[in-house]
């Protein structure tokens, strides 16, 4: 990679209070567009409250500019942008506007309560867009740029102008549009790869050329905005920075139109981890990345792919024996950043058929087992046989391999009888009798639905604090008399167990499954307690 030594256009360090440089490295501004371009991702619509929550998180995380929405698009968007503007603390709040007077006025109105308001206006510049979409010639577009940027600049001091489809625009004309926008008062110039077509080298060269050829280029900060149609969005963003851009437009989890935008977490961590060849700082508190990723994934119901860089659930998980062995000796063998640096609690050594002895021994140690060599060898052989048959090997599977007591743990609390009143006329009620280590206890409990009543009855008889992570029912056979099989996953203090129960009555199967899981948790707690006392 070639690193540009030329000073950036504009002054990114002076942009906001939160953007003071933290080192001698050049400062790159992070412009998050999760709430605008991200929300344009099919199916990613977020509610008003979810947008406020995410904006608050982005602000706390140190994002320099939050593009909060497209105010003209709907009243809901306008309200969200206005409220985010009102509540913003550190970040600049931007509202998007087409090169249309009504859009710009609406965007100006939406952001006006922000301590740092920005209007972001854009127009297409490529021949394809001019001919087929806008039906305007190049001179007409230049006039539009001057008029609309001037209008925006009369409303706010901070105006960003984007040349939509910049990467498919001839460089001579692109330079003329940029010069016109800066002359009319644009303080940030964004050159998007709207259709995700550019390669890193082309994108870097485009920025260099524009900055060298446009006479007033030093009066604006240049910005990258990359789409991921060829999977190059992050690589292109980094190349744009090398070409002199000092603002990166990106989204959490890389959500956005079509294949998405450059992922914020990847850009930030690439700059941090490879500071040796990419000497640029951001103001992002990277330890908030995982939390923010989860919030976005939940809000737009978009799962994060397992192998997603930085925030995927496998990003810090190791299953192969060689890797687990290396990790146990020194985590730098297979990790280029610590999980803690991005807000992930810890590395996980996933137990599976590729795991080796070293990882298995370490896992047993973490679980409180200290086995002799023969016992260990015996358990390892049984573990390998199990892992060949089973996709997920959970902690309790390993416990069952080494601890006979676990297999009989379900005897501690037994279901004696259960009667449930359910139906449309609530409240639903469960009358349950349990055998708790020889004591017979009966309780009648109301719940919000029959399952809730059953689980509450168990909690009343055997008080305990757990999180219900999963409740899953499926029929083992076909027909209305099918045997129901229920799985319940409970967790406490970071460790979790699954219990299963089967019965022709789904409610009874549910009670059995919950009790099976609870018995396992109790047995595990007792074992760890006894070990600690030794
Ligand atoms: O991809 C794009 O060109 C855009 C503009 C509105 C900046 O999202
Ligand atoms: Zn875009």
mmCIF file of N, CA and C and ligand atoms in Angstrom, residues 36-37 40 96 120 122 162-165 190 192-195 225 227 249 261, ligand 1:
data_model
loop_
_atom_site.group_PDB
_atom_site.id
_atom_site.type_symbol
_atom_site.label_atom_id
_atom_site.label_comp_id
_atom_site.label_asym_id
_atom_site.label_seq_id
_atom_site.Cartn_x
_atom_site.Cartn_y
_atom_site.Cartn_z
ATOM 1 N N UNK A 36 -29.602 6.318 7.967
ATOM 2 C CA UNK A 36 -30.080 6.809 6.668
ATOM 3 C C UNK A 36 -29.792 5.771 5.573
ATOM 4 N N UNK A 37 -28.546 5.648 5.129
ATOM 5 C CA UNK A 37 -28.254 4.661 4.072
ATOM 6 C C UNK A 37 -28.506 3.253 4.621
ATOM 7 N N UNK A 40 -31.964 2.281 4.479
ATOM 8 C CA UNK A 40 -32.446 2.045 3.110
ATOM 9 C C UNK A 40 -32.267 0.591 2.690
ATOM 10 N N UNK A 96 -30.246 14.437 5.223
ATOM 11 C CA UNK A 96 -29.987 14.322 3.782
ATOM 12 C C UNK A 96 -31.054 15.076 2.978
ATOM 13 N N UNK A 120 -26.766 17.736 4.253
ATOM 14 C CA UNK A 120 -26.021 16.930 3.282
ATOM 15 C C UNK A 120 -26.861 16.860 2.012
ATOM 16 N N UNK A 122 -27.099 16.228 -2.277
ATOM 17 C CA UNK A 122 -26.397 15.462 -3.324
ATOM 18 C C UNK A 122 -27.108 15.583 -4.663
ATOM 19 N N UNK A 162 -22.520 15.889 -2.107
ATOM 20 C CA UNK A 162 -22.093 14.605 -2.662
ATOM 21 C C UNK A 162 -22.339 14.540 -4.161
ATOM 22 N N UNK A 163 -21.339 14.031 -4.859
ATOM 23 C CA UNK A 163 -21.454 13.797 -6.303
ATOM 24 C C UNK A 163 -21.889 12.346 -6.482
ATOM 25 N N UNK A 164 -23.193 12.132 -6.563
ATOM 26 C CA UNK A 164 -23.662 10.749 -6.652
ATOM 27 C C UNK A 164 -23.113 10.069 -7.913
ATOM 28 N N UNK A 165 -22.685 8.834 -7.743
ATOM 29 C CA UNK A 165 -22.073 8.043 -8.826
ATOM 30 C C UNK A 165 -20.763 8.683 -9.299
ATOM 31 N N UNK A 190 -18.129 14.903 -0.710
ATOM 32 C CA UNK A 190 -18.193 13.445 -0.668
ATOM 33 C C UNK A 190 -18.210 12.902 -2.092
ATOM 34 N N UNK A 192 -18.896 9.566 -3.651
ATOM 35 C CA UNK A 192 -19.316 8.186 -3.381
ATOM 36 C C UNK A 192 -19.063 7.219 -4.531
ATOM 37 N N UNK A 193 -18.808 5.972 -4.104
ATOM 38 C CA UNK A 193 -18.824 4.873 -5.072
ATOM 39 C C UNK A 193 -20.225 4.268 -4.925
ATOM 40 N N UNK A 194 -21.186 4.977 -5.473
ATOM 41 C CA UNK A 194 -22.607 4.691 -5.264
ATOM 42 C C UNK A 194 -23.000 3.265 -5.629
ATOM 43 N N UNK A 195 -22.393 2.747 -6.698
ATOM 44 C CA UNK A 195 -22.804 1.418 -7.161
ATOM 45 C C UNK A 195 -21.781 0.334 -6.826
ATOM 46 N N UNK A 225 -17.426 7.320 0.547
ATOM 47 C CA UNK A 225 -18.734 6.702 0.805
ATOM 48 C C UNK A 225 -18.797 5.504 -0.149
ATOM 49 N N UNK A 227 -20.041 1.592 -1.389
ATOM 50 C CA UNK A 227 -20.987 0.475 -1.329
ATOM 51 C C UNK A 227 -20.248 -0.820 -1.630
ATOM 52 N N UNK A 249 -17.667 7.598 5.384
ATOM 53 C CA UNK A 249 -19.089 7.357 5.606
ATOM 54 C C UNK A 249 -19.291 5.843 5.675
ATOM 55 N N UNK A 261 -23.051 -0.902 2.919
ATOM 56 C CA UNK A 261 -22.005 0.136 2.918
ATOM 57 C C UNK A 261 -20.754 -0.412 3.598
HETATM 58 O O1 LIG B 1 -24.476 6.050 -2.306
HETATM 59 C C1 LIG B 1 -24.685 7.273 -2.483
HETATM 60 O O2 LIG B 1 -24.294 7.878 -3.478
HETATM 61 C C2 LIG B 1 -25.442 7.970 -1.467
HETATM 62 C C3 LIG B 1 -25.538 9.449 -1.580
HETATM 63 C C4 LIG B 1 -26.877 9.935 -1.184
HETATM 64 C C5 LIG B 1 -24.460 10.079 -0.761
HETATM 65 O O3 LIG B 1 -25.886 7.355 -0.511
#
